Structure formats: C-alpha cells, structure tokens
PDB file of C-alpha atoms and ligand atoms in Angstrom:
ATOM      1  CA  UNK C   1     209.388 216.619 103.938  1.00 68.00           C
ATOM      2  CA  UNK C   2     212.171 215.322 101.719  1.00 76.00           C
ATOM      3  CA  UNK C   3     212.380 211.815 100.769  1.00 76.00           C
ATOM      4  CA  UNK C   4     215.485 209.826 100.510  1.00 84.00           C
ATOM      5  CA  UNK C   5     216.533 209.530  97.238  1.00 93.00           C
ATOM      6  CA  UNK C   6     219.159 206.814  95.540  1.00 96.00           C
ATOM      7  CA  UNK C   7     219.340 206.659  91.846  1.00 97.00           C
ATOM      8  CA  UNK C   8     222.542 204.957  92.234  1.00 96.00           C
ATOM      9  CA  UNK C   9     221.312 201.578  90.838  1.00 97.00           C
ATOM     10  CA  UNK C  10     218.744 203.025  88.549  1.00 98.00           C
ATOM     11  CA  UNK C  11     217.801 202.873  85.111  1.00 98.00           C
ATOM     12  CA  UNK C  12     215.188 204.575  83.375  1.00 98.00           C
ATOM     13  CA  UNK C  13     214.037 204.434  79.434  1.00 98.00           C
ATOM     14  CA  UNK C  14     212.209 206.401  77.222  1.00 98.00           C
ATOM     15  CA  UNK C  15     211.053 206.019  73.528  1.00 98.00           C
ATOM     16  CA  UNK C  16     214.569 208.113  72.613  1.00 98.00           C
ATOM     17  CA  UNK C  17     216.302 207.971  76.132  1.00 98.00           C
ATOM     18  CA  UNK C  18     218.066 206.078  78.408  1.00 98.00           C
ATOM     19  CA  UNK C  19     217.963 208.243  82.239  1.00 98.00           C
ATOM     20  CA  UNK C  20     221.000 206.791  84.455  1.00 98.00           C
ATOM     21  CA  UNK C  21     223.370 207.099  86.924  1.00 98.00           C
ATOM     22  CA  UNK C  22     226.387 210.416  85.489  1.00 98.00           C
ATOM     23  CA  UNK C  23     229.669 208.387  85.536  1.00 98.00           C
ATOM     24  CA  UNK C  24     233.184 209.897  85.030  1.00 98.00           C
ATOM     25  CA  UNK C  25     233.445 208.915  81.345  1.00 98.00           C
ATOM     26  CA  UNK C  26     230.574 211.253  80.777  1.00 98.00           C
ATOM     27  CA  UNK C  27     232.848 214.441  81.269  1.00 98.00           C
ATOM     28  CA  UNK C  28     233.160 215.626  77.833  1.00 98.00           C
ATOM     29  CA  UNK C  29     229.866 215.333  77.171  1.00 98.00           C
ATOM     30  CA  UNK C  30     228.966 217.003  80.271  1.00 98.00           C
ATOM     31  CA  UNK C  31     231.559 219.964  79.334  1.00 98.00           C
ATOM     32  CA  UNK C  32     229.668 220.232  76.097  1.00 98.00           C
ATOM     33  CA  UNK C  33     226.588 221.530  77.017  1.00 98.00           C
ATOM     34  CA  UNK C  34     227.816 222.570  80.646  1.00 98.00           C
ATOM     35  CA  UNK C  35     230.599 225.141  78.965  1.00 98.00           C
ATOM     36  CA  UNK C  36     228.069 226.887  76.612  1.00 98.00           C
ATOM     37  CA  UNK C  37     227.130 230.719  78.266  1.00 98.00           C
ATOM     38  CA  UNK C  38     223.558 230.896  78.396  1.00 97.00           C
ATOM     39  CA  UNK C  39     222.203 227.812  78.866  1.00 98.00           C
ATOM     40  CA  UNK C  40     223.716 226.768  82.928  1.00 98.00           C
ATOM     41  CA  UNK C  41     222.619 230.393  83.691  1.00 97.00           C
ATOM     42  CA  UNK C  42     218.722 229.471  82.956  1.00 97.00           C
ATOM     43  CA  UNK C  43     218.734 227.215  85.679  1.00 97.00           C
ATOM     44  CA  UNK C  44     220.796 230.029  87.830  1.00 97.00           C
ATOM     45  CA  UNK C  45     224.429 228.772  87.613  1.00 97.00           C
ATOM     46  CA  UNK C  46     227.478 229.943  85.728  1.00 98.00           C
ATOM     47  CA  UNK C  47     228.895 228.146  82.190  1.00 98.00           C
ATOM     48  CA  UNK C  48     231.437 226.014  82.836  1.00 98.00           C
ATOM     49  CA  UNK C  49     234.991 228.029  82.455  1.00 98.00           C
ATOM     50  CA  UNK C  50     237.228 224.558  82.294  1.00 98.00           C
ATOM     51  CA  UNK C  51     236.613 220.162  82.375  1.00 98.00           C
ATOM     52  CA  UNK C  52     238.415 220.305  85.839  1.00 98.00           C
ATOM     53  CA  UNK C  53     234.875 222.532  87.100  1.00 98.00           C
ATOM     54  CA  UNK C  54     232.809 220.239  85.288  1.00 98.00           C
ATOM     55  CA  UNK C  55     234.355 217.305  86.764  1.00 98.00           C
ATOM     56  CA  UNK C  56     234.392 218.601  90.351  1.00 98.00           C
ATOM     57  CA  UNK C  57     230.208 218.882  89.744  1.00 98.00           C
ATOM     58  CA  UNK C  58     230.125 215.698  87.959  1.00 98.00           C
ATOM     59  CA  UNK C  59     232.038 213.953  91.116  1.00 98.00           C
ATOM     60  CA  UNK C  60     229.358 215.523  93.520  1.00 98.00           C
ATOM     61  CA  UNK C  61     226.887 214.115  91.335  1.00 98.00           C
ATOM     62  CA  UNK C  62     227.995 210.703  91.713  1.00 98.00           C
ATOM     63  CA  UNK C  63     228.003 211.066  94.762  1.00 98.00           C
ATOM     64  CA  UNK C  64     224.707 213.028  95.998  1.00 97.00           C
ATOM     65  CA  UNK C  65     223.117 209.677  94.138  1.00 98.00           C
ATOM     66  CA  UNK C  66     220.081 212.299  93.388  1.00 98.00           C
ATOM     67  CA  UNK C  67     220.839 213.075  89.635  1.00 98.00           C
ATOM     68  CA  UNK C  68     220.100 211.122  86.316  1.00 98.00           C
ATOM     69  CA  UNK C  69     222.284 211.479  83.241  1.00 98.00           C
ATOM     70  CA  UNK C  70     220.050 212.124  80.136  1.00 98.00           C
ATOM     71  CA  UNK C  71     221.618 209.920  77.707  1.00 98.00           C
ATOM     72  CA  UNK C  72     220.548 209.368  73.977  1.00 98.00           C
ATOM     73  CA  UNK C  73     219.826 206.126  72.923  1.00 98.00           C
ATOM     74  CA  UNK C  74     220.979 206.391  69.307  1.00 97.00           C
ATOM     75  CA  UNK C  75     224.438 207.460  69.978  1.00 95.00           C
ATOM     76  CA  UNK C  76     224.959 206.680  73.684  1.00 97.00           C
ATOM     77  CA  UNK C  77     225.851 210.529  74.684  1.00 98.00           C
ATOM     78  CA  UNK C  78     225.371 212.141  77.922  1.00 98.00           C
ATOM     79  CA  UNK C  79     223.112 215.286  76.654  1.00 98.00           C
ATOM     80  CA  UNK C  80     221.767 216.617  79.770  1.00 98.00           C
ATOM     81  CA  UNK C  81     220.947 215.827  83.672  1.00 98.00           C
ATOM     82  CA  UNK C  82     217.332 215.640  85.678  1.00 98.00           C
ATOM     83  CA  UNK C  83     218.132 216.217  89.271  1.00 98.00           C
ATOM     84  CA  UNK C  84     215.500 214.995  92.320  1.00 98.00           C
ATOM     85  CA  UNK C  85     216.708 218.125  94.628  1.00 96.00           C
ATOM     86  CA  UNK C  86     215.624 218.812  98.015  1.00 94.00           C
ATOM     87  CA  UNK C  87     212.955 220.856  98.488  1.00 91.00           C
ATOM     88  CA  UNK C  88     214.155 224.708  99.403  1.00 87.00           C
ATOM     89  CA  UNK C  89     210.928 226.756  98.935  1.00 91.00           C
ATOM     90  CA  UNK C  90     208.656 228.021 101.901  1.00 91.00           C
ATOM     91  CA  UNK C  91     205.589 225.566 101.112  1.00 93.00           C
ATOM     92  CA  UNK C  92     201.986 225.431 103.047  1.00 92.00           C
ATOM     93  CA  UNK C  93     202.053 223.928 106.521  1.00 90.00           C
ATOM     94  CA  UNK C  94     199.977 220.981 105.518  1.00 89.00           C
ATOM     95  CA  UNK C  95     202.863 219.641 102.708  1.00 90.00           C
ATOM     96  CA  UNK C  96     205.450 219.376 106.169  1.00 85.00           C
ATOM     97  CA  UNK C  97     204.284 215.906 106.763  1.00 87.00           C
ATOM     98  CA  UNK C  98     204.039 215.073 103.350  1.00 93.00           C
ATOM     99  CA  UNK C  99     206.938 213.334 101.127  1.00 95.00           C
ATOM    100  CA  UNK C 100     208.468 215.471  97.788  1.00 96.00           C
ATOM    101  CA  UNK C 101     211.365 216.511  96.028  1.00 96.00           C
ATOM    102  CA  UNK C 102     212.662 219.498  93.789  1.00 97.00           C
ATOM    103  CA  UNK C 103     213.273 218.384  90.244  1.00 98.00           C
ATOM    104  CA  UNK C 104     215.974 220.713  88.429  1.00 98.00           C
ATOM    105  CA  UNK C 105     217.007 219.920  84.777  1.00 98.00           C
ATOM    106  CA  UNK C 106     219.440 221.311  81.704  1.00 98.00           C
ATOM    107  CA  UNK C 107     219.844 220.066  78.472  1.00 98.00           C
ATOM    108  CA  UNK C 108     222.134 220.479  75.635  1.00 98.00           C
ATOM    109  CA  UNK C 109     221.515 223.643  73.674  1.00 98.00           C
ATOM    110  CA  UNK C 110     221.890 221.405  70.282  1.00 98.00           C
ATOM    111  CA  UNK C 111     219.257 219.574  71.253  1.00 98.00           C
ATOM    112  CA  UNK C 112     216.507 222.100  72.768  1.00 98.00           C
ATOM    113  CA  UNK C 113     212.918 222.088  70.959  1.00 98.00           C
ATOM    114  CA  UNK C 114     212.245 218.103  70.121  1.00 98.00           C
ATOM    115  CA  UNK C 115     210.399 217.654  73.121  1.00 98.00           C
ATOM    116  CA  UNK C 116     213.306 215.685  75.459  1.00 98.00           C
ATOM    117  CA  UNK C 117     213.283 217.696  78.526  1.00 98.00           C
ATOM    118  CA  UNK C 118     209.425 216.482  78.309  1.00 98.00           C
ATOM    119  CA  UNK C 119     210.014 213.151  77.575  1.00 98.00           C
ATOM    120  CA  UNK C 120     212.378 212.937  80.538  1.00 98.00           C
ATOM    121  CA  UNK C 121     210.825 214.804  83.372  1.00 99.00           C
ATOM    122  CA  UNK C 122     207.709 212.957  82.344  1.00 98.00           C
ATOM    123  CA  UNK C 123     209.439 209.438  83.104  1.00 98.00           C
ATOM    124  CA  UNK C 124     211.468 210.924  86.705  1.00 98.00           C
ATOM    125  CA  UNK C 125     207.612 212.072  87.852  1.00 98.00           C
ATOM    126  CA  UNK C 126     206.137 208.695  87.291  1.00 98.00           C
ATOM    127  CA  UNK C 127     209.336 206.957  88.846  1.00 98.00           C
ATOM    128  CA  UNK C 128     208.590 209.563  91.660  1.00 98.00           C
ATOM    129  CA  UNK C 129     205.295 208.695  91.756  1.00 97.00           C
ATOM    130  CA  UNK C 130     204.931 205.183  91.176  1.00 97.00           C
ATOM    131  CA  UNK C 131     208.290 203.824  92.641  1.00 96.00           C
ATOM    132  CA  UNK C 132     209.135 206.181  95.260  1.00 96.00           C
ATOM    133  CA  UNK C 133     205.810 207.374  96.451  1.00 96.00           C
ATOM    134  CA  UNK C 134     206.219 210.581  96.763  1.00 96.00           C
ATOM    135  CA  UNK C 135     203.565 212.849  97.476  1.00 96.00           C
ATOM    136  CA  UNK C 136     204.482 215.636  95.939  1.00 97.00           C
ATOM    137  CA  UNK C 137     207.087 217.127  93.557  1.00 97.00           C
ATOM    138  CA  UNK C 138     207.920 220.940  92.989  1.00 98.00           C
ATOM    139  CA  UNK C 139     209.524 222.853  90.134  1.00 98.00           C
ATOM    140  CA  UNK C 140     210.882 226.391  89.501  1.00 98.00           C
ATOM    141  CA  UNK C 141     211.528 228.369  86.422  1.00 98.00           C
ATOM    142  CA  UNK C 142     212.776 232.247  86.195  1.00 98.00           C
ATOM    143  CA  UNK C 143     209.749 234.415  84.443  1.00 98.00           C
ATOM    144  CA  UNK C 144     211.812 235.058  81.156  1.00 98.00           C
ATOM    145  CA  UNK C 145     212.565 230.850  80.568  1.00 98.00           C
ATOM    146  CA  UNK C 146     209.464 230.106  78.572  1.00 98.00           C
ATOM    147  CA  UNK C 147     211.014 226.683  77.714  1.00 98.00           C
ATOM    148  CA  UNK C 148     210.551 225.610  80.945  1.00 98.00           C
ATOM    149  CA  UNK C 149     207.361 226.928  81.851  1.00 98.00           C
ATOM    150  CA  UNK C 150     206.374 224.831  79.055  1.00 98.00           C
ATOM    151  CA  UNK C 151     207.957 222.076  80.101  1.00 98.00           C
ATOM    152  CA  UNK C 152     206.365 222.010  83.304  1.00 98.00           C
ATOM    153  CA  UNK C 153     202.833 222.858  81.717  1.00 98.00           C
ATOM    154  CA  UNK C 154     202.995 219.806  79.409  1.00 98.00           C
ATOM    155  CA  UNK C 155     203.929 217.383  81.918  1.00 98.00           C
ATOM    156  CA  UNK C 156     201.104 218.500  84.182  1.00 98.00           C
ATOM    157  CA  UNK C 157     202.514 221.324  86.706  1.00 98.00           C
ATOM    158  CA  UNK C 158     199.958 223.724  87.798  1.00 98.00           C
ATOM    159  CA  UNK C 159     201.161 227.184  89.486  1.00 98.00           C
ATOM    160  CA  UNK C 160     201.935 227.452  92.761  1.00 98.00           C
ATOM    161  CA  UNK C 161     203.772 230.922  93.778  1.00 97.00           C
ATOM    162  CA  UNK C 162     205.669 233.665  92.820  1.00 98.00           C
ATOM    163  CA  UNK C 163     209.301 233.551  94.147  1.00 97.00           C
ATOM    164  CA  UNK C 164     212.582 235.755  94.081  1.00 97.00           C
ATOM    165  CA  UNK C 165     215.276 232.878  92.873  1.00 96.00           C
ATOM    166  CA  UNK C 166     218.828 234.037  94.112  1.00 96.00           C
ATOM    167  CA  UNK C 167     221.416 232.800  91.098  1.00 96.00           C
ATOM    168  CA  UNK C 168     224.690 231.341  91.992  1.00 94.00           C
ATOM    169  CA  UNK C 169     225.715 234.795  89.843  1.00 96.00           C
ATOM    170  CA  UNK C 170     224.073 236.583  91.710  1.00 95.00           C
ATOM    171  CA  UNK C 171     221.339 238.162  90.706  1.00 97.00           C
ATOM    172  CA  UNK C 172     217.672 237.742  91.894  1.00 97.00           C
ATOM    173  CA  UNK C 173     215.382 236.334  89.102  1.00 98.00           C
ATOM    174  CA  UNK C 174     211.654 237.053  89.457  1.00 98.00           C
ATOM    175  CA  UNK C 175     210.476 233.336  89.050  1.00 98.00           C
ATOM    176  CA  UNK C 176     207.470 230.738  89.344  1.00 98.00           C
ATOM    177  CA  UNK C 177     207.535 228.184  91.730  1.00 98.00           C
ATOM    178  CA  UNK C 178     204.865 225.181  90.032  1.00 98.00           C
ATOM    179  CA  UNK C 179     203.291 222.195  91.704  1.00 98.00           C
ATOM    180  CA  UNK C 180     202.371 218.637  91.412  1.00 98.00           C
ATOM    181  CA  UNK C 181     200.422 216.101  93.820  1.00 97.00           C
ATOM    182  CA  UNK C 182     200.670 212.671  93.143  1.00 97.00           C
ATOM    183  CA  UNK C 183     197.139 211.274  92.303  1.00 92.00           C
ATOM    184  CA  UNK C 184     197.890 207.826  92.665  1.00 79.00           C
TER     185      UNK C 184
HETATM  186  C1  COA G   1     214.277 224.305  79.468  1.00 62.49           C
HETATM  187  C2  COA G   1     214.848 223.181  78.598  1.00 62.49           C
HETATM  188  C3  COA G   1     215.307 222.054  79.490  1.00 62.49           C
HETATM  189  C4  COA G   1     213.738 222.708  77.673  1.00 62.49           C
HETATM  190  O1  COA G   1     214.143 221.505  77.039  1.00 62.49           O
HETATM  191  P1  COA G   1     213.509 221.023  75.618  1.00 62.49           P
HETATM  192  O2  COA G   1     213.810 219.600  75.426  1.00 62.49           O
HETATM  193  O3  COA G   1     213.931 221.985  74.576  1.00 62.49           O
HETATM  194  O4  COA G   1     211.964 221.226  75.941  1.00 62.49           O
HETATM  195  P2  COA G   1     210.754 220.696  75.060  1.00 62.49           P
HETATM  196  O5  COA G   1     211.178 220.598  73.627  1.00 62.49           O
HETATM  197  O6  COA G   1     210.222 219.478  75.732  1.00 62.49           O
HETATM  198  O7  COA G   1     209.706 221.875  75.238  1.00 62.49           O
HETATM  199  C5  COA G   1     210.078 223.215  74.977  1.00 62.49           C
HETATM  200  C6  COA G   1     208.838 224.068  74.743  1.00 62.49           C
HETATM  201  O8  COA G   1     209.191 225.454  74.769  1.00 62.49           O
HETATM  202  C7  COA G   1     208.686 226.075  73.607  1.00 62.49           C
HETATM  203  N1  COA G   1     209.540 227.227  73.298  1.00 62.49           N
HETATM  204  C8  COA G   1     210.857 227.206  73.030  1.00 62.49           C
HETATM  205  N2  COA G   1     211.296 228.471  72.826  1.00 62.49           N
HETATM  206  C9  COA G   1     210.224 229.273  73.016  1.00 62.49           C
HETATM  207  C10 COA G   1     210.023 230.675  72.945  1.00 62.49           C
HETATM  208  N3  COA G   1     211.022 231.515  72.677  1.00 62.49           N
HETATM  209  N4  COA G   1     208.785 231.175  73.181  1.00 62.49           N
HETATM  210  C11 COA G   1     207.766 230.347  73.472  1.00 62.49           C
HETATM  211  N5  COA G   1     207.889 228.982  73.550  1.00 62.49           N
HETATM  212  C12 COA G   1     209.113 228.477  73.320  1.00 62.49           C
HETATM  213  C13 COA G   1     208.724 224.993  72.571  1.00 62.49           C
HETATM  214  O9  COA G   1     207.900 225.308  71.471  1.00 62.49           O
HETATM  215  C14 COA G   1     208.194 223.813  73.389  1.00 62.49           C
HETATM  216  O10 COA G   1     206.799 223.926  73.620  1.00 62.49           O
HETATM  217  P3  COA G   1     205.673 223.185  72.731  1.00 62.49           P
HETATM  218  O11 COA G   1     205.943 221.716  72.825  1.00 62.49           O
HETATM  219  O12 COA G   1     204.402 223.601  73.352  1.00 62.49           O
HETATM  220  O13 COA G   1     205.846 223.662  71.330  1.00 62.49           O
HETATM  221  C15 COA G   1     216.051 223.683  77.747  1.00 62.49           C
HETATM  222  O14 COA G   1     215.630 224.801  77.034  1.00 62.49           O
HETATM  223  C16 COA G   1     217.256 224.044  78.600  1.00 62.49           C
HETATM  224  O15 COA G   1     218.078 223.196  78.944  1.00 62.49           O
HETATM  225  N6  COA G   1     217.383 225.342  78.957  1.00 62.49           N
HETATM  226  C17 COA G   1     218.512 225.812  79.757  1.00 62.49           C
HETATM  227  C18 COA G   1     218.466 225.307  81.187  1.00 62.49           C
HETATM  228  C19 COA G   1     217.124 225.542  81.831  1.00 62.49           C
HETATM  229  O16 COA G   1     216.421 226.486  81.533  1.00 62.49           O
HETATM  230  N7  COA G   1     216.756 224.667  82.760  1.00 62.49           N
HETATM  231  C20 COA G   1     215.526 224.786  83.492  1.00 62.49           C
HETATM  232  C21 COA G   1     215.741 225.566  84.696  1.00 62.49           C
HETATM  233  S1  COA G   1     214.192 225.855  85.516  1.00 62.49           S
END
C-alpha cells in the first residue's frame, strides 16, 4: 500500500514557496517554530525542549528522504515541513492493492492564517498525483484543530472516519481521518 518515496533530489515551487529537501543549516529555523508549546502538540508531538532534539529530528529527516522543508521565497527561511508518511490507519480492503501515503504538516505559528499550509499541501498532492502516481493520499486532524480541517477541506479532502489518535504525550485525541483519490 505505501509507495516509495524520495524527495531527496526534489524541488518544488509555489507562488510564495520554495518545498525542498530540510538540510542541517535549517536548524534554527526549525527550533523556531519546533520550540514553541502548542503548535508540535497539534500534530501530536511535544515542543521542542533544546536545538540538540531538534537536530536529532532534523537528521532523521534527512535521512527518511520523505519530508519537504517549507521555505519562504522572500527571505529564504525554513518556516515549516510537509511530510509524505506511511500510511498507519486501518483503511477498506479494496485500498490494500492500491498506492498512497500519509501527508503530516506544521508550520510556524508567526505565520498561521495567510493560506501557506494550503498553498503547500496543494503542490505535495499534485506532485503525488502527477509525478508519483499515487492513488491515494490520507490525512488526519484531532477534532479541536479547525485549522487543519480547513486545510484539508480547501485542498479537496472529503471525510473518511472517525479515529482515536494516540499523541507522542500521550493522550488519545478524538480525531478525523480525511481522504483523497487521485482522479487523474
Ligand atoms: C494547521 C496549520 C498547518 C494551518 O496552516 P495555515 O497556513 O495557517 O493554514 P491556512 O491559512 O491555509 O488555512 C487555515 C484556515 O483555518 C481557518 N481558521 C484559523 N483559525 C480558526 C478558528 N479558530 N476557527 C475557525 N477557522 C479557523 C482560517 O480562517 C483558514 O481558513 P479559510 O481560508 O477558510 O479562512 C497551522 O495552524 C499549524 O501549523 N498548526 C499546528 C500544527 C498542526 O496542527 N498540524 C496539523 C496536524 S493534523
């Protein structure tokens, strides 16, 4: 069910943004926004407590070649990440034979309400769809994160199921798991 996936040589641009590769030199911008209580913890992990946590996760990102740096084009800087995850969700039967990913994403807090997340999930679902050929994608938000539900209702997500999402804080978040096919 879940394609292979290497962004590692892959560059992606938007009317504002530039979607690429996380490298090293983006740890302080990836501190920034990762360090901030309440914004990690939407997407179910815990605020970054020092850089040397932030650059353990940004090394794994490197190297799991499956997540895109959200950079701004008018000052260069690293302000969030789009990840194409593996799919962990019971799905139907018939979607087992059938290619798609998991796409996770966090942006900085300073920058929430101009409509990036949008812009960028909108261009990793056509690279999905048009480059990779996926057949699906999937995407999860916890009931209370309105932002995302948005998110995935303007880029074209329809509802799926109801889920229990276990947090890496543990704590179980009553959440929606949302759907898209690829039309193509
Ligand atoms: C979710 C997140 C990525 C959204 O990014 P963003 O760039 O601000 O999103 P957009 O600006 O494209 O869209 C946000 C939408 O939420 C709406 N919104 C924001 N706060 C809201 C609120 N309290 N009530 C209702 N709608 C709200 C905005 O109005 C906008 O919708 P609209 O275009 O219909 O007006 C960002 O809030 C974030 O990083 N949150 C923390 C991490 C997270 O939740 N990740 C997702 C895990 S599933």
């Amino acid at each position: 069910m879940n394609a292979e996936i290497d962004i590692s040589n892959v560059k992606l641009e938007t009317e504002r943004l530039i979607l690429r590769p996380w490298r090293i030199t983006d740890l302080d911008d990836f501190f920034e926004y990762a360090s901030i209580n309440g914004v990690g913890e939407k997407a179910g992990w815990e605020h970054h407590k020092n850089k040397n946590e932030s650059l353990e996760i940004l090394k794994m990102f490197i190297a799991e070649k499956k997540v895109f740096a959200i950079v701004l084009k008018k000052n260069q800087k690293a302000i969030g990440s789009i990840g194409i995850e593996e799919c962990r969700h019971d799905l139907n039967k018939n979607l087992e034979k059938l290619l798609g990913r998991e796409l996770g994403y966090v942006l900085n807090k300073d920058y929430w309400n101009k409509g990036i997340m949008t812009e960028a999930v909108s261009k990793v679902i056509d690279y999905c769809f048009k480059t990779l050929k996926l057949n699906f994608l999937i995407a999860s938000y916890f009931n209370y994160n309105i932002e995302s539900k948005r998110v995935l209702e303007k880029t074209g997500f329809k509802f799926y199921k109801d889920i229990i999402v276990k947090t890496r804080y543990n704590t179980e978040e009553k959440s929606t798991l949302m759907f898209l096919k690829n039309k193509n």
